One Martini backbone bead per residue (centre of mass of N, CA, C, O) as a GRO file, in nm:
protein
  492
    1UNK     BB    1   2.762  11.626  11.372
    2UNK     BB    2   2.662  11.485  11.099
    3UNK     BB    3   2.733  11.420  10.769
    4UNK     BB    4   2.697  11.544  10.490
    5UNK     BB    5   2.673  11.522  10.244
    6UNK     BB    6   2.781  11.645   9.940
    7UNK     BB    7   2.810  11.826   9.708
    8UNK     BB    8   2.645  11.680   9.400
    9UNK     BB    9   2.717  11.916   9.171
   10UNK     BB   10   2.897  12.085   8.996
   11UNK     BB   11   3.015  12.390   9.003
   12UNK     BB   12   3.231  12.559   9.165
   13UNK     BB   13   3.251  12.946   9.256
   14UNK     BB   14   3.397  13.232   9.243
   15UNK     BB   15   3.356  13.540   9.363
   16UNK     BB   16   3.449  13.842   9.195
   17UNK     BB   17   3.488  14.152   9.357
   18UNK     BB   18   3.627  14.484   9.226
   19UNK     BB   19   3.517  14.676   9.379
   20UNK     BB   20   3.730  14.873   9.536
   21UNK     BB   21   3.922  14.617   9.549
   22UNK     BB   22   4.144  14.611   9.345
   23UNK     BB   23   4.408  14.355   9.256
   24UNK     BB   24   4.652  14.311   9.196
   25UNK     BB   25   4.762  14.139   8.941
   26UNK     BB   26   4.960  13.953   9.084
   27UNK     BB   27   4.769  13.883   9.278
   28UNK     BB   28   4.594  13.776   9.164
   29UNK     BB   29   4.694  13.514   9.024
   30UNK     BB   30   4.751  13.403   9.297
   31UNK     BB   31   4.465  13.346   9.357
   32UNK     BB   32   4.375  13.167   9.131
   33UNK     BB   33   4.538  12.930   9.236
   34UNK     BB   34   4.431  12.927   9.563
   35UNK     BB   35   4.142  12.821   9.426
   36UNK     BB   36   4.234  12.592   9.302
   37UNK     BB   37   4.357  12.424   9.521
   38UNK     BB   38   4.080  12.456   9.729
   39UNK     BB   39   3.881  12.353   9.455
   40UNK     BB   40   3.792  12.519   9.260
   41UNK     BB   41   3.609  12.573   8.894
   42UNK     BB   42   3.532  12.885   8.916
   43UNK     BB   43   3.475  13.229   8.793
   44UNK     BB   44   3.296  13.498   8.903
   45UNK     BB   45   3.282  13.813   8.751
   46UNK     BB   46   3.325  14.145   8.870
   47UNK     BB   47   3.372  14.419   8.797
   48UNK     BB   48   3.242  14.689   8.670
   49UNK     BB   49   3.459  14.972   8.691
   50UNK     BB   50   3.734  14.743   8.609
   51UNK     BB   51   3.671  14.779   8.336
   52UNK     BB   52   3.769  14.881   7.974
   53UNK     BB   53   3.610  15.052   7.841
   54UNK     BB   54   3.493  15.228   7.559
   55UNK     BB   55   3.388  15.489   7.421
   56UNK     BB   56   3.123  15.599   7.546
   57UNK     BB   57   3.168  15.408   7.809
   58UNK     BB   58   3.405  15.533   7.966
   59UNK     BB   59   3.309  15.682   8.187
   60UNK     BB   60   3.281  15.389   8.381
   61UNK     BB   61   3.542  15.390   8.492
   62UNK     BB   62   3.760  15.434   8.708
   63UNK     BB   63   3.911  15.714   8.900
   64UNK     BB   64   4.023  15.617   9.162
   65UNK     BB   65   4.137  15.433   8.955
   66UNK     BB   66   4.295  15.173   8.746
   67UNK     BB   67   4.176  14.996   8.527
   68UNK     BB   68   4.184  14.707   8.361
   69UNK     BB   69   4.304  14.569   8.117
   70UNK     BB   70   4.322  14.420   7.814
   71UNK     BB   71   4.540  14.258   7.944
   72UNK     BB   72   4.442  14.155   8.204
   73UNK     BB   73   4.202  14.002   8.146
   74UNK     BB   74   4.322  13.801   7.990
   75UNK     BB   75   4.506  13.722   8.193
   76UNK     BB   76   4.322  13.607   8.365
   77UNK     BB   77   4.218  13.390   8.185
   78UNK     BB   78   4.485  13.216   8.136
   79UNK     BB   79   4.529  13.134   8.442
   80UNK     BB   80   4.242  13.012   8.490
   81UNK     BB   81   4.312  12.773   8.234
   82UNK     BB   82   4.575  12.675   8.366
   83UNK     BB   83   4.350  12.548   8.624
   84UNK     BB   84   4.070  12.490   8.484
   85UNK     BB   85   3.904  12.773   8.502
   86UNK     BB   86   3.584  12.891   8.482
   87UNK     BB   87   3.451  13.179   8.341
   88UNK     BB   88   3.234  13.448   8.437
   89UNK     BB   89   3.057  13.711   8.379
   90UNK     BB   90   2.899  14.018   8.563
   91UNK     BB   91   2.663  14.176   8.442
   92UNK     BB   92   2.452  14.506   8.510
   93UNK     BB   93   2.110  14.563   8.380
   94UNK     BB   94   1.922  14.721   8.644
   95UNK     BB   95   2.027  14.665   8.911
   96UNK     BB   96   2.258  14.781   9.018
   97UNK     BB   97   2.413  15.069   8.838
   98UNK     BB   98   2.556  15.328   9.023
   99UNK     BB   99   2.812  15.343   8.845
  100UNK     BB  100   2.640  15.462   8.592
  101UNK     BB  101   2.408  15.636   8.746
  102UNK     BB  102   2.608  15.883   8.871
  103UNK     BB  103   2.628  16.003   8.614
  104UNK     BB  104   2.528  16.275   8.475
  105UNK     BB  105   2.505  16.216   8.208
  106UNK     BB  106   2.314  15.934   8.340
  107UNK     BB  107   2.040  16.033   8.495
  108UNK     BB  108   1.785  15.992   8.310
  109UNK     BB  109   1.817  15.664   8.333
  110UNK     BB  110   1.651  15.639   8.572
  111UNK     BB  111   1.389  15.590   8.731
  112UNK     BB  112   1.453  15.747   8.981
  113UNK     BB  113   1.638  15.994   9.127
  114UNK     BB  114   1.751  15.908   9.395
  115UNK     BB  115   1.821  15.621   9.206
  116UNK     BB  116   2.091  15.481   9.140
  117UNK     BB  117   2.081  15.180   9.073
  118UNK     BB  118   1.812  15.195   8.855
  119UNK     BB  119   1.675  15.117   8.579
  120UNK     BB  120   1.525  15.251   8.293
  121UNK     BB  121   1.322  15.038   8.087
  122UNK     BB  122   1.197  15.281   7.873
  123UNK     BB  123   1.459  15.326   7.765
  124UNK     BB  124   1.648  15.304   7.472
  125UNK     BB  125   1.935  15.403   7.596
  126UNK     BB  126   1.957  15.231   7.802
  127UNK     BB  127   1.961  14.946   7.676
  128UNK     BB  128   2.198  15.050   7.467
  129UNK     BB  129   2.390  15.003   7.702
  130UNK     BB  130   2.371  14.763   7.795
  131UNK     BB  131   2.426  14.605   7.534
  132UNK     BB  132   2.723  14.704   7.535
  133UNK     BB  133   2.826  14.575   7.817
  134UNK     BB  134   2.839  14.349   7.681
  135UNK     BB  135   2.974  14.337   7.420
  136UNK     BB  136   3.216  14.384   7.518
  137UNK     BB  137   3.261  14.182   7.760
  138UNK     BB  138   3.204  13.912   7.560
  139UNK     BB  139   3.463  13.997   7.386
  140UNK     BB  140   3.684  13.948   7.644
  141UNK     BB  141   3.539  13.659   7.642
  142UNK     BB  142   3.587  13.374   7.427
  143UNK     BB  143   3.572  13.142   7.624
  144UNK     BB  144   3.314  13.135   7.741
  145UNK     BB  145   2.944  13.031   7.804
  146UNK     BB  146   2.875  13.229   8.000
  147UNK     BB  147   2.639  13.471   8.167
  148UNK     BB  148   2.602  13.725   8.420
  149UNK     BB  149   2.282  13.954   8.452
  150UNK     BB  150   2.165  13.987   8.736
  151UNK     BB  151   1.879  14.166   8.875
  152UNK     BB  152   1.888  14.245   9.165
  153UNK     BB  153   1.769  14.472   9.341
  154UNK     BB  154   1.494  14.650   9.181
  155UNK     BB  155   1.486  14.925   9.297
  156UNK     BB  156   1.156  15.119   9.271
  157UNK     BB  157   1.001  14.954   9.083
  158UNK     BB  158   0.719  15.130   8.940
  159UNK     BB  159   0.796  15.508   9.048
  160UNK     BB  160   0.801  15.634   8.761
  161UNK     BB  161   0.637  15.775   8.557
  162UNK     BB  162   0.658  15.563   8.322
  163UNK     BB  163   0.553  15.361   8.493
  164UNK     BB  164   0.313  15.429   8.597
  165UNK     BB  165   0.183  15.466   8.306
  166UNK     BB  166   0.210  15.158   8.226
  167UNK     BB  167   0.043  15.105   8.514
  168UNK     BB  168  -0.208  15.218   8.420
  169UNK     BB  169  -0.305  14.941   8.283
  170UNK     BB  170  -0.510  14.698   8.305
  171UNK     BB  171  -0.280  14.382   8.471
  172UNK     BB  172  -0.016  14.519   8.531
  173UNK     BB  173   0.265  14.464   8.649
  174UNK     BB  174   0.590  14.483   8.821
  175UNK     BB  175   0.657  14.197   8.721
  176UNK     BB  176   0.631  14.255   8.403
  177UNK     BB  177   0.820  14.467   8.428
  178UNK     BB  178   1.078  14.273   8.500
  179UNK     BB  179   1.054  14.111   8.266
  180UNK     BB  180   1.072  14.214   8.010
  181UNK     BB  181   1.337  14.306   8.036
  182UNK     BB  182   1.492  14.043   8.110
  183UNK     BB  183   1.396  13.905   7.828
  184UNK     BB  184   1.520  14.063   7.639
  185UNK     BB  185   1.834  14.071   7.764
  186UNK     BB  186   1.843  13.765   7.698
  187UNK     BB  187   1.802  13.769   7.418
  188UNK     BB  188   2.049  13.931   7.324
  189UNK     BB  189   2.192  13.675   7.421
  190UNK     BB  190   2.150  13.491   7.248
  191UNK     BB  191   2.103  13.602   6.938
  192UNK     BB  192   2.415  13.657   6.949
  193UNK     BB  193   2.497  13.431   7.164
  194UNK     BB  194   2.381  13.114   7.140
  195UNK     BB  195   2.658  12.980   7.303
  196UNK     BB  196   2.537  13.125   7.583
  197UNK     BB  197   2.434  13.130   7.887
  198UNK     BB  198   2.212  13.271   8.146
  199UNK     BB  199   2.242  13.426   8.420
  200UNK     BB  200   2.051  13.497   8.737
  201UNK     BB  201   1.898  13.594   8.977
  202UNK     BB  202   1.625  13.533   9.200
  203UNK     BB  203   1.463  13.762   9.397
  204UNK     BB  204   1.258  13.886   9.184
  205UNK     BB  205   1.102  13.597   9.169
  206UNK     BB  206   1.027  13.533   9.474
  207UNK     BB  207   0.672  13.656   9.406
  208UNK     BB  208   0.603  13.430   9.215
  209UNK     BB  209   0.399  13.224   9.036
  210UNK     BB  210   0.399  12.991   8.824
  211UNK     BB  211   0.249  13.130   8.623
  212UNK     BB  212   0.396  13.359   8.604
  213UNK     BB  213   0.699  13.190   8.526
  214UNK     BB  214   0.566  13.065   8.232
  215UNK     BB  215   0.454  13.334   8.121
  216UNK     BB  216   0.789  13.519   8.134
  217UNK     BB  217   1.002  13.441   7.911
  218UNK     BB  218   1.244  13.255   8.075
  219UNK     BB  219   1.207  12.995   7.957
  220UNK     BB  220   1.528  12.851   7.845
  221UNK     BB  221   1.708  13.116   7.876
  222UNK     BB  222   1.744  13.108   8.192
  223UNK     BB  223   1.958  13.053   8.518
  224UNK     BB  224   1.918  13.094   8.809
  225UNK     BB  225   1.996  13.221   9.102
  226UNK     BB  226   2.015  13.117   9.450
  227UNK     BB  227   2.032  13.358   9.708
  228UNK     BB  228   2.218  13.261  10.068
  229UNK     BB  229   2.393  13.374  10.328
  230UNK     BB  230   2.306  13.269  10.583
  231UNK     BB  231   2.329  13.075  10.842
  232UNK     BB  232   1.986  13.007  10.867
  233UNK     BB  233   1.871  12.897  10.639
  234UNK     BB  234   1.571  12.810  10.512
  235UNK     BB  235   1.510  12.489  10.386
  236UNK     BB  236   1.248  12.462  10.321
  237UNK     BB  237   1.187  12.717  10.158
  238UNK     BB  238   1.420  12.667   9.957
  239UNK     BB  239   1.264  12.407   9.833
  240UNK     BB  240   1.063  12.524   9.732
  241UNK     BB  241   1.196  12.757   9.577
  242UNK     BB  242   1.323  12.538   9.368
  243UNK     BB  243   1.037  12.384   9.279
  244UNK     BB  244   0.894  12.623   9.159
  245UNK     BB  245   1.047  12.669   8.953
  246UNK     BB  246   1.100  12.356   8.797
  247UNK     BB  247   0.750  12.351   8.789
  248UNK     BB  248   0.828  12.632   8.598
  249UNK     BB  249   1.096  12.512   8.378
  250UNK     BB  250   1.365  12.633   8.545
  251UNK     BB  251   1.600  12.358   8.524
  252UNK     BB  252   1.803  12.545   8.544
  253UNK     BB  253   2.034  12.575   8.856
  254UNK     BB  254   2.144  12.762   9.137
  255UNK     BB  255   2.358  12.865   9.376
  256UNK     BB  256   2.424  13.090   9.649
  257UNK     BB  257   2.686  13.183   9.868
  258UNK     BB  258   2.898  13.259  10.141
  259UNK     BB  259   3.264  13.392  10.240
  260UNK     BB  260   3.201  13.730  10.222
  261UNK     BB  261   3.025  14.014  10.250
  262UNK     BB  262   2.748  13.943  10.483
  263UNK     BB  263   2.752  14.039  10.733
  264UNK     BB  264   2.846  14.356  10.720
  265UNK     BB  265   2.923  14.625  10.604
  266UNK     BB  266   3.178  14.693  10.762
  267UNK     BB  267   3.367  14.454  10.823
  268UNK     BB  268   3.705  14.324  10.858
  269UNK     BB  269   3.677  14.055  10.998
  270UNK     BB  270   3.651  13.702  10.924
  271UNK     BB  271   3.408  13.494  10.964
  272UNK     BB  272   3.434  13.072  10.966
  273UNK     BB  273   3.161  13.013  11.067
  274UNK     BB  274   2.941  13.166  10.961
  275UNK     BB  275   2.972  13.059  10.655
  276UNK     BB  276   2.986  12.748  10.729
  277UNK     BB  277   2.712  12.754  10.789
  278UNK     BB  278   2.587  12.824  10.522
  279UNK     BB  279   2.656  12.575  10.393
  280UNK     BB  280   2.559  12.384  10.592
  281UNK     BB  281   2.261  12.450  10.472
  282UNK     BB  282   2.297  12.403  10.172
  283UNK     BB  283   2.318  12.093  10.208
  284UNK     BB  284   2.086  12.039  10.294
  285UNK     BB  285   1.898  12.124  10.032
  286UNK     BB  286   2.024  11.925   9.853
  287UNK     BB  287   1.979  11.680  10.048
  288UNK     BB  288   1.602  11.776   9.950
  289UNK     BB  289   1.597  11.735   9.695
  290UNK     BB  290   1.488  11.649   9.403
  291UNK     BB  291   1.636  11.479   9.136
  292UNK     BB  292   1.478  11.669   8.917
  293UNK     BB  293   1.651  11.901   9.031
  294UNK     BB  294   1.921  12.091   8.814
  295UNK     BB  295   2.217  12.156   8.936
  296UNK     BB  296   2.506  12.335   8.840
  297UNK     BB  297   2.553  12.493   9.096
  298UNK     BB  298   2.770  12.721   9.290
  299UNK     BB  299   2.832  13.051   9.443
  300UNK     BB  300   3.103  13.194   9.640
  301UNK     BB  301   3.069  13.472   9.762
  302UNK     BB  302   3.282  13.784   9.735
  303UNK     BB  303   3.219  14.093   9.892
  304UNK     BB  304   3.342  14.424   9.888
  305UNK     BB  305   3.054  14.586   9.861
  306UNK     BB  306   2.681  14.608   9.885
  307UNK     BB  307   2.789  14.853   9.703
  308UNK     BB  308   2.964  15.147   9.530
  309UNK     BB  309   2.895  15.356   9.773
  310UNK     BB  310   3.014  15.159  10.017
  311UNK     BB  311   3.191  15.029  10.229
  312UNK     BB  312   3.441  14.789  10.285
  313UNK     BB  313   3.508  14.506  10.297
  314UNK     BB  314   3.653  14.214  10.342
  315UNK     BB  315   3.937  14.149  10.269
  316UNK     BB  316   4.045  13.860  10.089
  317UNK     BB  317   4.304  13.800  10.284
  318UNK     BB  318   4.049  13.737  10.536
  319UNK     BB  319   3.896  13.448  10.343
  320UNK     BB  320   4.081  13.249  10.277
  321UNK     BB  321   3.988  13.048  10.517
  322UNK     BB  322   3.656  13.061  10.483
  323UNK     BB  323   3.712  12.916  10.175
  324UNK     BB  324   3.851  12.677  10.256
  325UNK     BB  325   3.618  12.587  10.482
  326UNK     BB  326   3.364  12.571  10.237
  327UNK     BB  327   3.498  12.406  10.029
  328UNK     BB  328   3.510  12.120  10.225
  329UNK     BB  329   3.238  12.111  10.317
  330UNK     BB  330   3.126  12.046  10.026
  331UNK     BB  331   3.290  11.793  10.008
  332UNK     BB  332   3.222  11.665  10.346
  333UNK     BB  333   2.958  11.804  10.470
  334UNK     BB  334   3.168  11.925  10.658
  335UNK     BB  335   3.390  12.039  10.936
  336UNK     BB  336   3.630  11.842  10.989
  337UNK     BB  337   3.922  11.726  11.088
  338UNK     BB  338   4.009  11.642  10.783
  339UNK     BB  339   3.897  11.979  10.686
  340UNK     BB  340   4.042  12.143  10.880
  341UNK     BB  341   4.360  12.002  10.790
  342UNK     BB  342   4.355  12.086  10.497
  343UNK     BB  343   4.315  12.399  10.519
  344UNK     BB  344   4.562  12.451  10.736
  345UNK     BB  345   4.799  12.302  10.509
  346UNK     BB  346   4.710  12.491  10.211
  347UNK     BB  347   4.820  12.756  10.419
  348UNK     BB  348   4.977  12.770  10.676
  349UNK     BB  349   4.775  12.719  10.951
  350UNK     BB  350   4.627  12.694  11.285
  351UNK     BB  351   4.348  12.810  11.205
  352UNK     BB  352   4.047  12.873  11.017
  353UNK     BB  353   4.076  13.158  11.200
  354UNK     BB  354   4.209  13.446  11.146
  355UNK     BB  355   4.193  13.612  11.454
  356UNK     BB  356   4.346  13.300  11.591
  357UNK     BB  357   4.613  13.301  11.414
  358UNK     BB  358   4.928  13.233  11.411
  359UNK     BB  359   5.219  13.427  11.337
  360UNK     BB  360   5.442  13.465  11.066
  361UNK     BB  361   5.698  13.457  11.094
  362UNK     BB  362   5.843  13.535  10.780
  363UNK     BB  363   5.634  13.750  10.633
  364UNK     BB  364   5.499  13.547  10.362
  365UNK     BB  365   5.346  13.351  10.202
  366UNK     BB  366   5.316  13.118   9.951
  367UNK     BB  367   5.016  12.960  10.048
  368UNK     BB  368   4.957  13.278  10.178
  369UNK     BB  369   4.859  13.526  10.025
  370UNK     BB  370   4.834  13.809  10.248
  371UNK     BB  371   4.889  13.703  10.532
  372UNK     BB  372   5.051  14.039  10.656
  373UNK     BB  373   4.759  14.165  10.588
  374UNK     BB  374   4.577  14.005  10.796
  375UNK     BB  375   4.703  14.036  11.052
  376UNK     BB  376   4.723  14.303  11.043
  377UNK     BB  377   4.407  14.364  11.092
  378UNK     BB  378   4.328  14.237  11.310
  379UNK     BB  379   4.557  14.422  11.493
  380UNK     BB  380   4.375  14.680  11.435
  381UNK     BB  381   4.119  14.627  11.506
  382UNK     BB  382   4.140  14.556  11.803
  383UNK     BB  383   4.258  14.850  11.860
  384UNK     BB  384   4.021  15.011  11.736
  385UNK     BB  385   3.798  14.820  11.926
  386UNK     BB  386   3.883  14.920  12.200
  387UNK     BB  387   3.781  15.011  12.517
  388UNK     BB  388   3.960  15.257  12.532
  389UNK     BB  389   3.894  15.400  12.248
  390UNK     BB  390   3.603  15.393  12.234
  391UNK     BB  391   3.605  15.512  12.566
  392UNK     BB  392   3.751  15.793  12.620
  393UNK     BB  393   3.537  16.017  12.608
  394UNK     BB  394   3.389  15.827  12.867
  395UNK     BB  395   3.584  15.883  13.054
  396UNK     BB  396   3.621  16.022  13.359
  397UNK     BB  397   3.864  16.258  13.282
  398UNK     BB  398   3.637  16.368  13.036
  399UNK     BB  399   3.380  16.382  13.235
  400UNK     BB  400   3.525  16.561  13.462
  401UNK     BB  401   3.758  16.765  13.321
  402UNK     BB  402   3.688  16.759  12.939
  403UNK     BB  403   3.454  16.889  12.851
  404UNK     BB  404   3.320  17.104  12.646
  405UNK     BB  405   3.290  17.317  12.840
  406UNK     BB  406   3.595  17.350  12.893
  407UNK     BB  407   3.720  17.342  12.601
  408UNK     BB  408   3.568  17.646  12.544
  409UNK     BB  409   3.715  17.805  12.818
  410UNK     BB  410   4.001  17.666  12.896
  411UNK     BB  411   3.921  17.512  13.186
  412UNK     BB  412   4.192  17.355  13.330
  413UNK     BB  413   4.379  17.043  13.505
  414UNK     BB  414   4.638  16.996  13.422
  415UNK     BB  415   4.702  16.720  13.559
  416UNK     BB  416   4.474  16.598  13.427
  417UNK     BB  417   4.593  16.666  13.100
  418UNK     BB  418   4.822  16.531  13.083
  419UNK     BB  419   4.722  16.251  13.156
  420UNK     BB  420   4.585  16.272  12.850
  421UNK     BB  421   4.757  16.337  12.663
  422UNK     BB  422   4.974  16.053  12.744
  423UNK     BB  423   4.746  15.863  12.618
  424UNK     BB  424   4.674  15.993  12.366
  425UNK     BB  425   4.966  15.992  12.235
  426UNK     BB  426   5.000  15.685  12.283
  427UNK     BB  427   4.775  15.607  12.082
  428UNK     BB  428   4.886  15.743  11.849
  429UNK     BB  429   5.132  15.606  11.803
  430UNK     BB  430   5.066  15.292  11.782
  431UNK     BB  431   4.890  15.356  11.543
  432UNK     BB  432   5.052  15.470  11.349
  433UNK     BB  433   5.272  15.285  11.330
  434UNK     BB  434   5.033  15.038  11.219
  435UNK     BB  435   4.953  15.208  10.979
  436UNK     BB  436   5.238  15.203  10.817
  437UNK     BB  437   5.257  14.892  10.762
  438UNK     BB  438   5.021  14.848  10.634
  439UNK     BB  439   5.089  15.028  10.380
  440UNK     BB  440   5.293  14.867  10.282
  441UNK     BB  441   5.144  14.621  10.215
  442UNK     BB  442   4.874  14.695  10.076
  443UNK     BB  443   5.049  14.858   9.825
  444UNK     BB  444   5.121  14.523   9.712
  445UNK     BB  445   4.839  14.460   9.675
  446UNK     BB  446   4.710  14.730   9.646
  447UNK     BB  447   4.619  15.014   9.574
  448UNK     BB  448   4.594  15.303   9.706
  449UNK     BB  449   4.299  15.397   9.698
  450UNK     BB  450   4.245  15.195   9.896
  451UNK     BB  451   4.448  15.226  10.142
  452UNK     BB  452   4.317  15.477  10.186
  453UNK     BB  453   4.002  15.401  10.215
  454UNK     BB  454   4.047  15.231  10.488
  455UNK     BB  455   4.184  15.440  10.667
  456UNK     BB  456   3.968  15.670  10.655
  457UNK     BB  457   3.714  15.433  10.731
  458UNK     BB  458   3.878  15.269  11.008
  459UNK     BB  459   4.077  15.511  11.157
  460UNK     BB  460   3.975  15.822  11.152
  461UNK     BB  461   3.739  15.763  11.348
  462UNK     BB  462   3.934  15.721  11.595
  463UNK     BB  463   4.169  15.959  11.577
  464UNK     BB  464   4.013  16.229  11.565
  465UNK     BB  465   3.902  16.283  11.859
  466UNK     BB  466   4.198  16.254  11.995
  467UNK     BB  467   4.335  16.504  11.853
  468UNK     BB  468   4.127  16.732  11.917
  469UNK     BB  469   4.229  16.658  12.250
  470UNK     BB  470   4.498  16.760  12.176
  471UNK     BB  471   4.441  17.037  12.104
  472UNK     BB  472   4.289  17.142  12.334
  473UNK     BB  473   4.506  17.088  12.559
  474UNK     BB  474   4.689  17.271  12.462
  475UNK     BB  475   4.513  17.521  12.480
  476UNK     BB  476   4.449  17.524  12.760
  477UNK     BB  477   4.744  17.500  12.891
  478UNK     BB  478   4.788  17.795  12.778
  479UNK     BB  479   4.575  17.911  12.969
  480UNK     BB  480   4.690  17.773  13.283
  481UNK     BB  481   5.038  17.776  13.213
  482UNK     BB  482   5.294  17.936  13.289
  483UNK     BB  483   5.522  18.053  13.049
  484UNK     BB  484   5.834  18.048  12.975
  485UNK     BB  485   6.071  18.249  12.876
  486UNK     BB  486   6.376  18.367  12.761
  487UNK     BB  487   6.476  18.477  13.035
  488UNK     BB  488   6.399  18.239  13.226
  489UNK     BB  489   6.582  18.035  13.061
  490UNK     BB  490   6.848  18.229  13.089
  491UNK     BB  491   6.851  18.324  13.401
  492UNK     BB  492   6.724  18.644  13.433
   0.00000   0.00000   0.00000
């Protein structure tokens, strides 16, 4: 494949997601140097529940672990701007409030009682908790310039009694009440911090036509940022739907790619061509826009988890290299022989591919922070996905000899209950082994709470069939084989 332009201009951004797997403050901090050496200019922070909140909002914290100190999320910047990346934060206004509408205090404030993620636009109460989570927020990064208000997958709005009351109005449109709220609160981050910009997803304009956004009130206002993590993303769609902005006023925009946590929801070891892909579909789009359309830039999302409620995506330590194989993608317009060799050397890797790089002889790497805890991910991944582990249950000596209906009876064929016994045995031996190792890693660089949920989430639904099937197994040989009793034992 022909190399395409490189990315053509704005600044790179890593996105960090910290919900769920919030790194330690001193491997963030290396982190945060690994994206600079990589190429990136900039960070999008998502705290979400890892901000110190204050005040009435002290309840939004995690309790699952300690939040970011007030003096870490500065340490946080400081480290930025010795590397000369600049800050972004994402507070989330609309949609994805799960975080904040989970809490009994605040259930009221949903749009329907169901849905976690919505917040009720017509609650005074609403509004001003989100304009309190901005003004913490961005009174603790005084370096930001700009700031992202998320409103992305604002689902079920329009559903609620109060939306319902509001839309039986003749003219009134689900559009108008998303566009409502969020021309609000971006008005009150203008109106408050004048020389501040104002970023916003853009998956909820995707529906409306150009008339439509020109007298939405967000012209001028916010920057758009249109996100698209898919491998085969559509280039004529996305070129049209970035001119149609640009048609209706909105003409400062952002691109959003992704390097992590787009494959499955529950995925846990990155591919590395995946995501490759998706950003050269990204430099198609790019190197088909016209001059007039201005981009500021692009947001390489890394994704922690699809949102507050969902299961862990992959670890950080396993996208460093498919982040650093995306950042010069944009580079060089392609992963050339030349960008991989660039990835390779910057990490000290034998290949792009975090699954079949060779492991390193001697503990973690300074090029490549985290990378014996990549390492372990890989080979328990395949462990727990292997075929003998995964269909255990359905081999032939268990669907022949150790069926439900045996378990349930207790009779079962010794020598066979044997030969299964030693099977799960060493697997749950060497799965043991394997998951200590782990944890001893992982609790260096996350805390506790991510690395039990890790194991919890990924770990023992594989391995508590086996066990379940070892109690049984004893408790069946107990009732079909004669136990030596204490005088048989002492030859009486």
């Amino acid at each position: 494949m022909e190399a395409l332009p490189p990315w053509p201009k704005g600044k790179k951004l890593v996105h960090l997601d910290l919900k769920g797997a919030p790194p330690r403050i001193d491997y963030l901090h290396k982190l945060i140097g690994i994206f600079a050496r990589l190429g990136a200019q900039g960070l999008l922070v998502e705290y979400e529940d890892m901000f110190p909140y204050e005040g009435e909002l002290k309840v939004l914290q995690a309790t699952q672990h300690s939040p970011y100190s007030r003096d870490e999320v500065l340490s946080i910047q400081a480290v930025a701007k010795a590397h000369e990346l600049e800050v972004i934060p994402l507070v989330q206004t609309f949609g994805h409030l799960e975080f904040v509408l989970k809490h009994r205090s605040l259930w009221g404030l949903r749009e329907v009682s169901h849905c976690l993620g919505t917040l009720n636009p017509h609650r005074e109460e609403g509004v001003r908790l989100v304009q309190e989570m901005l003004r913490q927020v961005v009174e603790l990064h005084p370096g930001s310039t700009s700031l992202h208000i998320g409103a992305d997958e604002v689902y079920l709005l329009g559903e609620g009694e109060e939306s319902r009351s509001w839309l039986s109005t003749p003219g009134r449109t689900v559009q108008q009440l998303f566009l409502s709220h969020v021309t609000r609160v971006a008005k009150g981050v203008r109106e408050t911090w004048p020389n501040l910009s104002v970023i916003m997803w853009d998956d909820m304009l995707r529906g409306m036509d150009e008339d439509t956004l020109k007298g939405s009130g967000l012209v001028g206002l916010v920057q758009p940022m249109l996100w698209d993590y898919n491998p085969t993303l559509h280039v004529e769609n996305t070129v049209s739907l970035l001119e149609r902005y640009s048609g209706a006023g909105l003409t400062e925009l952002w691109a959003a790619s992704s390097f992590k946590g787009s494959t499955s929801v529950h995925t846990c070891v990155t591919s590395t061509k995946r995501h490759v892909d998706n950003h050269i579909q990204w430099l198609q789009v790019a190197a088909s826009l016209p001059k007039s359309i201005n981009m500021l830039g692009i947001a390489l999302t890394g994704w922690q988890r699809y949102d507050h409620l969902s299961v862990l995506c992959e670890l950080l330590p396993l996208a460093l290299p498919s982040l650093a194989s995306c950042l010069q993608t944009l580079t060089h317009g392609q992963l050339s022989p030349e960008a991989q060799g660039r990835v390779t050397q910057s990490l000290g890797i034998s290949t792009v591919e975090v699954e079949t790089m060779e492991r390193s002889s001697a503990g973690d790497s300074e090029l490549y922070p985290g990378r014996k805890l990549a390492e372990l991910v890989v080979e328990l991944t395949a462990i727990l996905q292997s075929e003998e582990l995964r269909h255990f249950e359905d081999s032939m000596f268990v669907r022949g000899w150790f069926t439900p209906y045996h378990r349930q009876k207790k009779t079962v064929n010794p020598l066979i209950a044997q030969q299964l016994q030693s099977q799960a045995s060493t697997y749950l031996s060497h799965i043991d082994d394997r998951v200590e190792v782990f944890r001893k890693e992982m609790l260096c660089l996350y805390p506790d709470s991510t690395t039990q949920e890790w194991v919890e989430q990924h770990v023992s639904p594989v391995v508590s069939p086996l066990r379940r099937i070892l109690e049984d197994i004893r408790a069946s040989i107990l009732e079909m084989v004669p136990q030596k009793t204490s005088a048989s034992m002492s030859g009486q």
